[in-house]
Coordinates of C-alpha atoms and ligand atoms in Angstrom, one line a residue:
M1 CA 22.8 72.5 -101.3
I2 CA 21.2 70.7 -104.1
K3 CA 16.8 70.9 -104.4
I4 CA 14.7 69.8 -106.8
L5 CA 13.3 72.9 -109.1
S6 CA 9.4 73.1 -109.1
E7 CA 7.6 72.5 -112.0
D8 CA 6.8 75.5 -112.7
T9 CA 10.4 76.7 -113.0
I10 CA 11.5 73.2 -115.2
N11 CA 7.9 74.4 -117.7
K12 CA 9.5 78.3 -117.9
I13 CA 13.5 76.6 -118.7
A14 CA 11.6 73.9 -121.4
A15 CA 9.5 76.9 -122.5
G16 CA 13.4 78.3 -123.5
E17 CA 13.8 75.6 -125.8
V18 CA 10.8 74.3 -127.9
I19 CA 9.1 78.5 -127.5
E20 CA 12.0 80.7 -128.6
R21 CA 9.5 83.1 -130.5
P22 CA 6.1 83.2 -131.5
A23 CA 7.2 81.0 -134.9
N24 CA 7.7 77.9 -132.3
V25 CA 4.1 78.1 -130.7
V26 CA 2.8 78.4 -134.4
K27 CA 4.5 75.4 -135.2
E28 CA 3.3 73.6 -132.6
L29 CA 0.1 74.4 -132.6
T30 CA 0.0 74.0 -135.8
E31 CA 1.4 70.4 -136.1
N32 CA -1.0 69.0 -132.9
S33 CA -4.2 70.2 -135.8
L34 CA -2.9 67.8 -138.7
D35 CA -1.0 65.1 -135.5
A36 CA -5.1 65.3 -134.8
G37 CA -6.0 64.5 -138.7
A38 CA -7.5 68.1 -139.4
R39 CA -9.2 68.8 -142.5
S40 CA -9.2 72.5 -142.0
I41 CA -6.3 74.6 -139.8
N42 CA -7.2 78.2 -139.7
I43 CA -4.3 80.7 -138.1
E44 CA -4.8 84.0 -136.6
I45 CA -1.8 86.2 -135.7
E46 CA -1.9 89.1 -133.9
D47 CA 1.4 92.3 -133.2
A48 CA 2.7 89.7 -134.6
G49 CA 2.4 86.6 -132.3
L50 CA 2.3 88.3 -129.0
K51 CA -1.2 89.7 -128.5
L52 CA -3.1 86.2 -129.7
I53 CA -1.9 83.4 -131.6
R54 CA -5.6 81.3 -132.1
V55 CA -4.8 78.1 -134.2
S56 CA -8.6 76.5 -134.8
D57 CA -9.0 72.4 -136.3
D58 CA -12.0 70.2 -137.7
G59 CA -9.3 67.2 -136.2
I60 CA -10.6 64.6 -133.1
G61 CA -10.8 67.2 -130.4
M62 CA -9.7 66.1 -126.6
S63 CA -12.4 65.4 -123.8
R64 CA -12.6 67.2 -120.4
Q65 CA -10.0 64.3 -119.3
D66 CA -7.7 64.7 -122.2
M67 CA -7.7 68.5 -122.2
T68 CA -6.6 68.9 -118.8
L69 CA -3.8 65.5 -119.1
S70 CA -2.4 67.5 -122.0
L71 CA -1.2 70.8 -120.2
Q72 CA 0.7 68.2 -118.2
R73 CA 4.8 67.7 -118.9
H74 CA 5.0 64.9 -121.1
A75 CA 2.2 64.5 -121.7
T76 CA 1.6 62.5 -125.3
S77 CA -1.1 60.6 -126.6
K78 CA 1.6 60.0 -129.4
I79 CA 4.4 57.8 -128.2
T80 CA 3.9 55.7 -125.3
G81 CA 8.0 54.0 -125.1
F82 CA 11.5 55.4 -126.6
N83 CA 10.6 52.7 -129.1
D84 CA 7.3 54.0 -130.8
L85 CA 10.5 57.3 -131.5
E86 CA 12.3 54.8 -134.6
K87 CA 8.8 54.0 -136.0
L88 CA 7.4 58.2 -135.5
T89 CA 4.5 59.0 -138.0
T90 CA 2.8 62.2 -135.9
M91 CA 4.7 65.3 -135.8
G92 CA 5.1 66.4 -132.3
F93 CA 5.7 63.2 -129.5
R94 CA 7.4 65.5 -127.0
G95 CA 3.7 66.5 -125.2
E96 CA 6.2 69.6 -124.2
A97 CA 4.8 72.0 -126.8
L98 CA 1.5 72.2 -125.1
P99 CA 3.2 72.7 -120.8
S100 CA 5.4 74.9 -122.5
I101 CA 3.9 77.4 -124.6
A102 CA 0.9 78.1 -121.0
A103 CA 3.6 78.2 -118.7
V104 CA 4.7 81.6 -120.5
S105 CA 1.3 83.1 -121.9
N106 CA -2.5 83.1 -121.1
I107 CA -3.7 80.7 -122.5
T108 CA -7.7 79.2 -123.5
L109 CA -8.7 75.7 -124.7
Q110 CA -11.6 75.0 -126.2
S111 CA -12.4 71.4 -127.7
S112 CA -15.0 69.6 -128.4
A113 CA -14.2 65.7 -128.9
G114 CA -17.8 65.0 -129.9
R115 CA -20.3 66.3 -131.0
S116 CA -20.5 69.9 -131.9
G117 CA -21.5 71.4 -129.3
D118 CA -21.0 69.7 -126.9
G119 CA -17.0 71.2 -126.0
W120 CA -15.4 72.0 -123.2
K121 CA -13.0 75.0 -122.7
E122 CA -9.9 75.9 -120.1
V123 CA -8.6 79.4 -119.2
Y124 CA -5.4 79.4 -117.9
S125 CA -2.6 82.1 -117.3
A126 CA 1.2 80.9 -116.2
G127 CA 0.1 76.8 -116.6
K128 CA -2.6 78.6 -114.0
L129 CA -6.3 76.9 -115.1
L130 CA -8.7 80.0 -114.5
E131 CA -12.0 78.7 -115.6
S132 CA -13.1 74.8 -116.5
K133 CA -16.9 74.8 -118.2
A134 CA -18.2 72.9 -120.7
C135 CA -18.4 75.2 -124.1
G136 CA -20.2 75.1 -127.5
C137 CA -18.0 74.4 -129.6
P138 CA -17.4 72.6 -132.6
R139 CA -15.9 70.0 -133.4
G140 CA -12.0 70.5 -133.3
T141 CA -9.6 72.9 -130.8
S142 CA -8.8 75.1 -131.0
V143 CA -5.9 77.3 -128.7
E144 CA -5.8 80.9 -128.2
V145 CA -2.5 82.1 -126.3
R146 CA -2.5 85.8 -125.6
N147 CA 0.7 87.8 -124.1
L148 CA 3.6 85.1 -125.5
F149 CA 5.9 85.3 -122.5
F150 CA 4.4 88.1 -120.5
N151 CA 5.9 87.1 -117.2
T152 CA 9.7 86.4 -119.3
P153 CA 10.1 89.8 -119.5
A154 CA 13.2 90.0 -121.3
R155 CA 12.4 87.2 -123.3
R156 CA 9.5 89.5 -124.8
K157 CA 12.3 91.7 -125.0
F158 CA 14.3 90.5 -127.1
M159 CA 11.9 89.5 -129.5
K160 CA 13.3 89.9 -133.1
S161 CA 11.9 92.8 -134.7
E162 CA 8.1 92.7 -135.6
P163 CA 8.4 91.9 -139.8
T164 CA 10.9 89.0 -139.1
E165 CA 8.9 87.5 -136.6
K166 CA 5.6 88.2 -139.1
L167 CA 8.0 86.6 -141.7
H168 CA 8.4 83.3 -139.7
I169 CA 5.4 82.6 -139.6
T170 CA 3.9 83.3 -142.6
K171 CA 7.5 81.3 -143.8
M172 CA 6.2 78.5 -142.0
V173 CA 2.4 78.0 -142.7
E174 CA 3.2 78.6 -146.1
E175 CA 5.7 75.1 -145.8
M176 CA 2.9 73.6 -144.3
A177 CA 1.1 74.3 -146.5
L178 CA 3.1 73.2 -149.6
V179 CA 3.3 69.7 -148.2
R180 CA 0.1 69.5 -146.8
N181 CA -2.8 69.3 -149.7
D182 CA -5.1 67.7 -148.0
V183 CA -5.3 69.6 -144.9
S184 CA -7.7 73.8 -145.7
F185 CA -5.2 76.5 -144.7
T186 CA -5.8 79.9 -144.1
L187 CA -3.6 82.2 -141.9
V188 CA -4.8 86.1 -141.3
V189 CA -2.4 88.6 -139.7
D190 CA -3.3 92.1 -137.9
G191 CA -6.8 91.0 -140.3
K192 CA -5.4 90.8 -143.3
N193 CA -5.8 86.9 -145.0
I194 CA -2.0 86.3 -146.1
V195 CA -2.1 83.1 -147.4
S196 CA -5.9 80.8 -148.1
A197 CA -5.0 77.7 -149.3
P198 CA -8.8 75.5 -149.7
V199 CA -7.4 72.0 -150.7
A200 CA -5.5 70.7 -153.0
A201 CA -6.0 67.9 -155.2
S202 CA -2.7 66.7 -155.9
P203 CA 0.8 68.6 -154.6
A204 CA 0.6 70.4 -158.2
E205 CA -2.2 72.4 -157.1
R206 CA -0.8 73.8 -154.3
L207 CA 2.2 75.0 -155.8
T208 CA -0.4 76.6 -157.5
D209 CA -2.2 78.5 -154.7
I210 CA 1.7 79.1 -152.5
L211 CA 3.8 79.8 -156.0
G212 CA 1.4 81.0 -158.1
P213 CA 0.6 79.9 -161.4
D214 CA 3.5 81.9 -163.4
S215 CA 6.6 80.3 -160.5
F216 CA 4.8 77.0 -161.6
K217 CA 5.4 76.3 -164.6
K218 CA 8.9 77.5 -165.1
M219 CA 9.2 73.5 -162.5
V220 CA 9.6 70.2 -164.1
Y221 CA 8.6 67.2 -161.7
L222 CA 11.0 65.2 -160.1
E223 CA 11.1 62.0 -158.7
G224 CA 13.5 59.4 -157.8
T225 CA 13.4 55.5 -155.7
H226 CA 15.6 53.1 -154.4
P227 CA 14.5 50.4 -151.5
Q228 CA 15.2 53.1 -148.9
I229 CA 14.3 56.2 -149.8
S230 CA 12.3 58.0 -152.4
I231 CA 11.5 61.6 -153.6
T232 CA 9.1 63.9 -155.9
G233 CA 8.9 67.4 -156.2
F234 CA 9.2 70.4 -158.6
I235 CA 12.7 72.5 -159.4
T236 CA 13.1 75.5 -162.2
K237 CA 14.0 74.6 -165.7
L238 CA 17.5 76.1 -166.4
E239 CA 16.3 78.6 -168.9
E240 CA 13.8 79.7 -165.4
S241 CA 16.2 80.4 -162.6
L242 CA 15.3 82.4 -159.7
S243 CA 17.7 85.1 -159.4
N244 CA 17.3 84.5 -155.3
R245 CA 17.5 81.7 -152.8
S246 CA 14.2 81.8 -151.3
T247 CA 12.6 79.5 -153.3
Q248 CA 13.7 76.5 -152.5
Y249 CA 11.4 74.2 -149.8
L250 CA 12.4 70.8 -148.2
F251 CA 9.8 68.5 -146.3
V252 CA 10.7 65.1 -144.7
N253 CA 8.3 62.4 -144.1
T254 CA 6.7 65.7 -144.7
R255 CA 8.2 67.7 -142.4
P256 CA 9.6 71.1 -143.7
V257 CA 12.8 71.0 -143.0
N258 CA 16.4 73.6 -142.9
L259 CA 18.1 72.6 -146.9
G260 CA 21.5 72.5 -144.6
K261 CA 24.3 71.1 -146.9
L262 CA 24.1 67.6 -147.8
I263 CA 20.8 68.6 -149.7
T264 CA 21.7 72.4 -150.8
H265 CA 24.8 70.6 -152.2
S266 CA 23.7 68.2 -154.2
L267 CA 21.3 71.1 -156.1
N268 CA 23.8 73.3 -156.2
E269 CA 26.5 70.2 -157.7
A270 CA 23.8 69.6 -159.8
Y271 CA 22.9 73.1 -161.3
R272 CA 26.5 73.6 -161.3
E273 CA 28.4 75.5 -164.4
M274 CA 24.1 75.5 -165.8
L275 CA 23.3 78.4 -165.0
P276 CA 25.0 82.0 -165.4
K277 CA 26.6 83.5 -161.7
G278 CA 24.4 85.2 -159.2
R279 CA 21.0 82.5 -160.4
Y280 CA 19.1 79.5 -158.5
P281 CA 17.2 76.7 -158.4
G282 CA 13.6 77.3 -157.0
A283 CA 13.3 74.0 -155.6
V284 CA 10.3 72.6 -153.5
L285 CA 11.5 68.3 -152.7
F286 CA 9.6 66.0 -150.8
I287 CA 11.5 63.1 -149.7
A288 CA 10.3 59.7 -148.1
V289 CA 12.7 57.5 -146.3
D290 CA 12.0 55.3 -143.2
P291 CA 11.8 56.8 -139.8
S292 CA 14.7 54.9 -138.3
N293 CA 17.2 56.2 -141.2
I294 CA 17.1 59.8 -140.0
D295 CA 16.9 60.7 -136.6
V296 CA 14.6 64.5 -136.0
N297 CA 15.2 64.5 -132.7
I298 CA 18.7 66.2 -132.5
H299 CA 17.5 69.8 -133.1
P300 CA 14.1 71.8 -130.7
T301 CA 12.2 73.1 -133.1
K302 CA 13.6 69.7 -134.7
R303 CA 13.9 72.0 -137.9
E304 CA 17.4 70.3 -139.0
V305 CA 17.4 66.4 -139.9
K306 CA 19.9 64.2 -140.0
F307 CA 20.7 60.9 -142.4
S308 CA 22.3 58.4 -141.2
K309 CA 23.8 57.6 -145.3
E310 CA 24.6 61.6 -145.6
K311 CA 26.8 59.6 -148.8
E312 CA 24.1 57.4 -150.5
V313 CA 21.3 60.4 -149.8
H314 CA 23.7 63.2 -151.4
D315 CA 23.9 61.3 -154.5
F316 CA 20.6 60.5 -155.1
V317 CA 19.1 63.7 -154.1
Y318 CA 21.6 64.7 -157.3
S319 CA 20.4 62.2 -159.3
A320 CA 17.2 63.1 -159.3
I321 CA 18.2 66.6 -159.8
R322 CA 19.9 66.5 -162.9
S323 CA 18.1 62.9 -164.6
A324 CA 14.5 65.5 -163.7
L325 CA 16.7 68.2 -165.2
S326 CA 18.2 67.4 -168.3
R327 CA 15.0 65.2 -169.5
P328 CA 14.0 66.2 -173.3
A329 CA 11.5 68.7 -172.7
K330 CA 8.3 66.5 -174.9
L331 CA 8.8 63.8 -172.8
D332 CA 7.7 66.0 -169.6
L333 CA 4.1 64.3 -169.3
K334 CA 4.1 64.0 -165.4
N335 CA 4.0 68.3 -165.0
D336 CA 1.4 69.0 -167.7
Q337 CA -0.2 66.0 -168.0
A338 CA -2.4 67.3 -164.9
P339 CA -2.3 70.8 -165.5
P340 CA -3.0 72.3 -162.9
P341 CA -6.5 74.1 -162.9
L342 CA -7.2 77.0 -163.4
P343 CA -5.5 79.3 -161.0
R344 CA -8.2 80.3 -157.8
V345 CA -6.8 84.1 -157.1
Q346 CA -7.3 85.7 -154.3
T347 CA -6.9 89.3 -154.2
F348 CA -6.8 92.0 -151.3
A349 CA -8.1 94.2 -153.2
G350 CA -10.5 92.1 -154.9
T351 CA -9.5 92.7 -158.1
S352 CA -7.3 90.5 -160.0
P353 CA -5.2 90.2 -163.2
S354 CA -7.1 88.0 -165.8
R355 CA -3.9 85.1 -167.2
A356 CA -3.9 87.4 -170.2
E357 CA -3.1 90.8 -168.4
I358 CA -0.2 89.3 -166.6
K359 CA 0.6 87.7 -169.9
E360 CA 0.6 90.4 -172.3
S361 CA 1.5 93.2 -169.5
S362 CA 5.3 90.9 -169.7
H363 CA 5.1 91.0 -172.9
L364 CA 4.0 94.8 -173.6
Y365 CA 6.9 95.6 -170.8
E366 CA 9.8 93.9 -173.1
T367 CA 8.8 95.8 -176.3
K368 CA 9.0 98.6 -174.8
P369 CA 11.6 100.3 -177.2
S370 CA 14.9 100.2 -175.3
T371 CA 17.7 103.0 -175.9
N372 CA 20.7 101.6 -174.9
K373 CA 21.7 103.6 -171.9
F374 CA 23.3 101.5 -170.3
F375 CA 26.9 103.8 -169.0
S376 CA 25.0 107.6 -170.2
S377 CA 22.1 107.4 -166.9
R378 CA 24.0 110.3 -167.4
Q379 CA 21.5 113.3 -168.1
E380 CA 19.9 113.2 -164.8
N381 CA 21.8 114.4 -162.7
E382 CA 24.6 116.4 -164.1
G383 CA 26.2 118.2 -162.0
V384 CA 25.3 116.5 -158.9
S385 CA 28.7 114.5 -158.4
G386 CA 31.5 117.2 -156.9
N387 CA 34.6 116.6 -158.4
L388 CA 36.0 113.7 -155.7
H389 CA 39.5 113.3 -157.0
G390 CA 41.0 116.3 -158.7
I391 CA 40.2 114.1 -162.1
Q392 CA 38.1 117.0 -163.9
E393 CA 37.1 117.2 -167.1
D394 CA 40.5 115.1 -168.1
T395 CA 42.0 115.0 -171.9
N396 CA 44.6 112.8 -171.1
I397 CA 41.6 109.4 -170.8
R398 CA 42.3 108.2 -174.4
P399 CA 39.6 105.2 -175.0
L400 CA 41.8 102.8 -176.5
G401 CA 38.7 99.6 -177.9
Q402 CA 37.7 96.8 -175.9
I403 CA 38.0 93.4 -175.9
F404 CA 36.3 89.9 -175.0
N405 CA 33.4 92.4 -175.1
T406 CA 34.2 93.0 -171.5
Y407 CA 37.0 95.0 -170.7
A408 CA 37.6 97.9 -171.8
L409 CA 41.4 99.9 -172.4
V410 CA 42.0 103.1 -171.5
Q411 CA 45.5 104.9 -171.7
Y412 CA 45.0 107.4 -168.9
H413 CA 48.9 109.7 -168.8
N414 CA 51.1 107.5 -167.7
D415 CA 49.4 105.3 -166.9
F416 CA 47.7 102.3 -168.6
L417 CA 44.5 100.9 -167.7
I418 CA 42.2 97.6 -168.4
I419 CA 39.1 97.9 -167.5
D420 CA 36.1 95.9 -165.9
Q421 CA 33.3 97.9 -167.8
H422 CA 30.4 96.0 -166.2
A423 CA 32.2 96.8 -162.1
A424 CA 33.4 99.8 -162.9
A425 CA 29.3 101.0 -164.5
E426 CA 28.2 99.2 -161.4
R427 CA 30.4 100.8 -159.1
V428 CA 29.2 104.2 -160.8
R429 CA 25.7 103.8 -160.7
Y430 CA 25.6 102.0 -156.7
E431 CA 27.3 105.4 -156.3
R432 CA 24.9 107.5 -158.1
Y433 CA 21.8 106.3 -156.9
L434 CA 22.8 106.3 -153.4
E435 CA 23.8 110.2 -153.7
Q436 CA 20.2 110.6 -155.2
F437 CA 18.8 108.9 -152.1
H438 CA 20.9 111.1 -149.7
K439 CA 19.8 115.0 -151.3
N440 CA 16.3 113.5 -151.8
Q441 CA 16.1 113.4 -155.8
I442 CA 15.5 109.9 -156.9
T443 CA 13.2 110.0 -159.9
S444 CA 10.3 107.3 -161.0
Q445 CA 10.3 105.6 -163.8
P446 CA 6.6 104.5 -164.4
L447 CA 6.4 101.4 -166.8
L448 CA 3.0 102.2 -168.8
I449 CA 2.1 98.5 -168.4
P450 CA 2.8 97.9 -165.0
V451 CA 5.6 94.4 -164.3
T452 CA 3.2 90.8 -162.2
I453 CA 5.7 88.8 -161.2
D454 CA 4.6 85.6 -158.9
V455 CA 6.2 85.2 -155.0
P456 CA 5.3 82.5 -152.2
P457 CA 3.5 85.2 -149.9
S458 CA 6.7 84.5 -147.9
Q459 CA 8.8 87.7 -150.0
A460 CA 4.9 88.9 -150.4
L461 CA 5.3 89.6 -147.5
I462 CA 8.8 91.2 -147.4
I463 CA 7.9 93.1 -150.1
K464 CA 4.7 94.9 -148.6
D465 CA 6.6 94.8 -145.1
N466 CA 9.2 97.0 -146.8
S467 CA 7.0 99.5 -149.0
R468 CA 8.2 102.5 -147.5
T469 CA 11.4 102.4 -148.1
L470 CA 11.2 100.9 -151.8
R471 CA 9.3 103.6 -152.7
D472 CA 12.3 105.8 -151.3
L473 CA 14.6 104.1 -153.3
G474 CA 12.6 104.6 -156.5
W475 CA 10.7 101.5 -156.7
D476 CA 6.9 101.2 -156.6
I477 CA 6.2 97.8 -156.0
A478 CA 2.2 96.9 -155.0
E479 CA 1.1 93.4 -154.1
F480 CA -2.1 92.1 -156.9
G481 CA -3.7 89.6 -155.0
K482 CA -2.2 87.3 -152.8
N483 CA 0.7 85.5 -154.9
T484 CA 1.3 88.5 -157.4
L485 CA 3.2 91.4 -156.8
K486 CA 3.0 94.6 -158.8
V487 CA 5.8 96.7 -159.6
S488 CA 4.4 100.5 -161.8
A489 CA 7.4 102.0 -161.2
Y490 CA 11.3 101.9 -160.5
P491 CA 14.3 104.3 -160.3
N492 CA 15.3 106.6 -163.4
I493 CA 18.8 105.6 -162.1
L494 CA 18.5 102.0 -163.1
G495 CA 18.0 103.1 -166.9
A496 CA 16.1 102.2 -169.4
D497 CA 17.4 98.6 -170.3
I498 CA 16.4 96.5 -167.3
E499 CA 14.9 93.0 -166.8
I500 CA 11.8 94.2 -163.6
T501 CA 11.7 90.0 -162.8
T502 CA 15.2 89.4 -162.1
V503 CA 15.6 92.8 -159.6
V504 CA 13.1 92.7 -157.7
G505 CA 14.1 88.7 -157.1
N506 CA 17.6 90.3 -156.1
I507 CA 15.9 93.0 -153.5
I508 CA 14.1 90.0 -152.4
G509 CA 16.7 88.3 -151.9
S510 CA 19.0 90.7 -150.2
L511 CA 16.0 91.1 -147.8
S512 CA 15.2 87.7 -146.6
E513 CA 18.6 87.7 -145.6
E514 CA 18.2 86.8 -141.9
K515 CA 20.5 89.2 -140.4
R516 CA 19.3 92.9 -138.3
I517 CA 20.8 95.0 -139.7
E518 CA 20.3 99.0 -140.1
P519 CA 18.3 101.5 -141.7
K520 CA 21.7 103.1 -143.6
E521 CA 23.1 99.3 -143.7
K522 CA 19.5 98.3 -145.9
I523 CA 19.6 101.2 -147.9
E524 CA 23.0 100.3 -148.8
K525 CA 21.9 97.0 -149.6
L526 CA 18.9 97.9 -151.4
I527 CA 20.7 99.4 -153.9
R528 CA 23.4 97.5 -154.8
A529 CA 20.7 94.2 -155.1
A530 CA 19.2 96.4 -157.3
C531 CA 22.7 97.6 -159.5
R532 CA 24.1 93.9 -159.8
A533 CA 20.7 93.1 -161.7
S534 CA 20.5 96.1 -163.2
I535 CA 23.8 96.3 -165.7
K536 CA 24.3 93.1 -168.2
A537 CA 27.8 91.9 -168.9
N538 CA 29.2 91.2 -172.6
D539 CA 27.2 94.5 -174.2
Q540 CA 30.3 96.4 -177.1
I541 CA 31.0 99.2 -175.4
S542 CA 32.3 102.4 -178.3
N543 CA 34.9 104.8 -177.1
P544 CA 33.2 107.7 -176.3
E545 CA 31.0 105.2 -173.8
I546 CA 34.4 104.0 -172.7
L547 CA 35.3 108.0 -171.8
Q548 CA 32.0 108.0 -170.7
L549 CA 32.4 105.6 -168.3
A550 CA 36.1 106.5 -167.3
K551 CA 35.5 109.7 -165.8
D552 CA 32.3 109.0 -163.8
L553 CA 34.6 105.8 -162.4
F554 CA 37.2 108.5 -161.5
K555 CA 35.3 110.6 -160.0
C556 CA 34.2 108.2 -157.8
N557 CA 34.4 108.2 -153.4
T558 CA 35.6 104.7 -153.8
P559 CA 36.7 103.7 -157.7
Y560 CA 38.9 100.8 -157.5
T561 CA 36.2 98.3 -155.9
C562 CA 33.1 97.3 -157.3
P563 CA 30.1 97.8 -154.9
H564 CA 30.5 94.2 -154.4
G565 CA 33.9 94.9 -153.3
R566 CA 35.2 93.1 -156.7
P567 CA 38.4 94.9 -158.0
T568 CA 37.1 97.5 -161.1
L569 CA 40.2 98.3 -162.6
I570 CA 44.0 96.6 -163.4
K571 CA 46.4 99.2 -164.0
L572 CA 50.5 98.7 -165.8
T573 CA 52.1 102.1 -165.2
K574 CA 54.3 103.2 -168.1
D575 CA 57.4 102.5 -166.5
E576 CA 56.1 98.9 -165.8
I577 CA 55.5 98.4 -169.7
S578 CA 58.7 99.9 -170.2
R579 CA 60.9 97.4 -167.7
K580 CA 58.9 94.2 -169.3
F581 CA 60.7 95.4 -172.7
R582 CA 64.3 96.1 -170.7
R583 CA 63.8 99.4 -172.1
N584 CA 65.0 101.0 -169.5
E585 CA 67.8 98.4 -168.4
Ligands
ADP1 P1 2.7 66.4 -128.5 O1 2.2 66.7 -129.3 O2 3.9 65.7 -128.3 O3 2.7 65.4 -128.2 P2 1.9 68.9 -126.7 O4 2.4 69.0 -125.7 O5 2.0 69.7 -128.3 O6 2.8 67.5 -127.3 O7 0.0 68.0 -126.8 C1 0.0 67.3 -125.9 C2 -1.7 66.8 -126.4 O8 -2.8 66.9 -126.3 C3 -1.3 65.6 -127.3 O9 -0.5 64.8 -127.1 C4 -2.7 65.7 -128.1 O10 -2.8 64.3 -127.3 C5 -3.1 66.5 -128.0 N1 -3.6 67.5 -128.2 C6 -2.9 69.1 -128.1 N2 -2.7 69.3 -129.1 C7 -4.8 68.8 -129.6 C8 -5.3 69.3 -130.7 N3 -5.5 70.4 -131.7 N4 -6.1 68.8 -131.9 C9 -6.2 67.0 -130.8 N5 -5.3 66.9 -129.4 C10 -4.4 67.6 -129.0
MG2 MG1 3.1 68.5 -129.6

């Protein structure tokens, strides 16, 4: 028998699509505030949004009637018919968000559309009105969502781990802040101020606020116009590439969206062959296009956008990036013309480094005496590795030199080995680091002058949420203001000759991947990330060093591949060589 679903059931089902997770709620509420013309939006989260999400704005507010209507399905003040979709300029348009959120939470709306202090308040539980009365709230709207998913226990249980959720929310607010520099944003997570971005005069100023002044300085301005599309933005200079992909943002008509295959391809192609392997561009791209040329309605949470002329958009973005990259530095006025105002460094703890201090510290680190300990971080754990492959102090290893500054040649019994010195050193270091971890033997090297690194709030949060694991792995990384990490110690095993910024970038990259992983897997991943960046290719290496490397490699559990799966050596047996010379025919 066919039945018409009740309004309540319809809302719960819709909630499942629109409100998959707390971050979606924050996004919908923030978009409503933007649509209401807010100049200031304050967001508060507790317990990753499951306990509390509160979004307050100073926008146009809602009258008493509007407030009641706002919780009805498909009630919207933004469009009146389907044709309006084509010229949509607001963020919301479905009229689904508020009723969907209300269906799965306890929601309190407070709003004043007229004079401050002359407002209305309504309290709902699972969509049912509990209370409705006048209130003395300021002009604007505040929406408070408590106990999200309390009546859909399966969904609540399904929520990702708390750090992942906090990260999503932070990232989302970060994105909104990047694109709407005309609006002030704050994000408070469990009582702690994570994002605070006062109204900024230009996108450049806001970028400085969100990405940190040092990161911003590493970028060039980009622009391009075409009758149907225009792009502006900032991309990292070729020589300032990053060691992860986390600092890439795309906005289409001020809507934060995923880069998607199309724009990722444009970006990668534009930098192709100009960046060393494992280095990535940072990018903040603002695309403006006639709304009739895109479809934002393809995805319930509107994270994806489909351009009607994909090929043209791809090539347009590509050439804009190329021309920005090839612009001679001295013509690069746009970026310098309006120099970002002095950074408003705001800190959690109240202390903030001066620009000079930051500069100085990274400089001093570089001049730290660096004995080339590339292959010889052996001292501290001599005797730790057992004899894993029956190869003891083996005098049958004969180092034969190096070719192309990359491969070490070795004779071992009746085999001729070509060892990829980089892959081999990485394997050795990886296994040693892991072993030290399991045996609780990790030692740290304090940095006399800590290294500071600029990161956006979401990346600072990643480090904070993993600080215990990182400490166990020999790192001391603390927040130093909302955009800055301070590295005060690093694991000894990485040797003296490492670039802290790159290694930490790698670590952030490996931690930002979406997938949820087991603690054991995470440790291995972090160690892999640290080892990858800590070993440099193209080093000259002497015969004694080759001997040591070969010995160390042979003692590994998995000597034939590097931690990322590349081979560490190629073997030619004496027989094979003889056959090639037709000696034994
Ligand atoms: P949509 O944004 O798609 O219109 P929503 O369910 O998000 O649908 O909101 C319904 C309506 O409630 C909006 O069209 C708007 O008129 C009103 N509204 C929601 N949030 C606010 C706010 N913060 N300030 C003013 N009006 C709001
Ligand atoms: Mg909306």
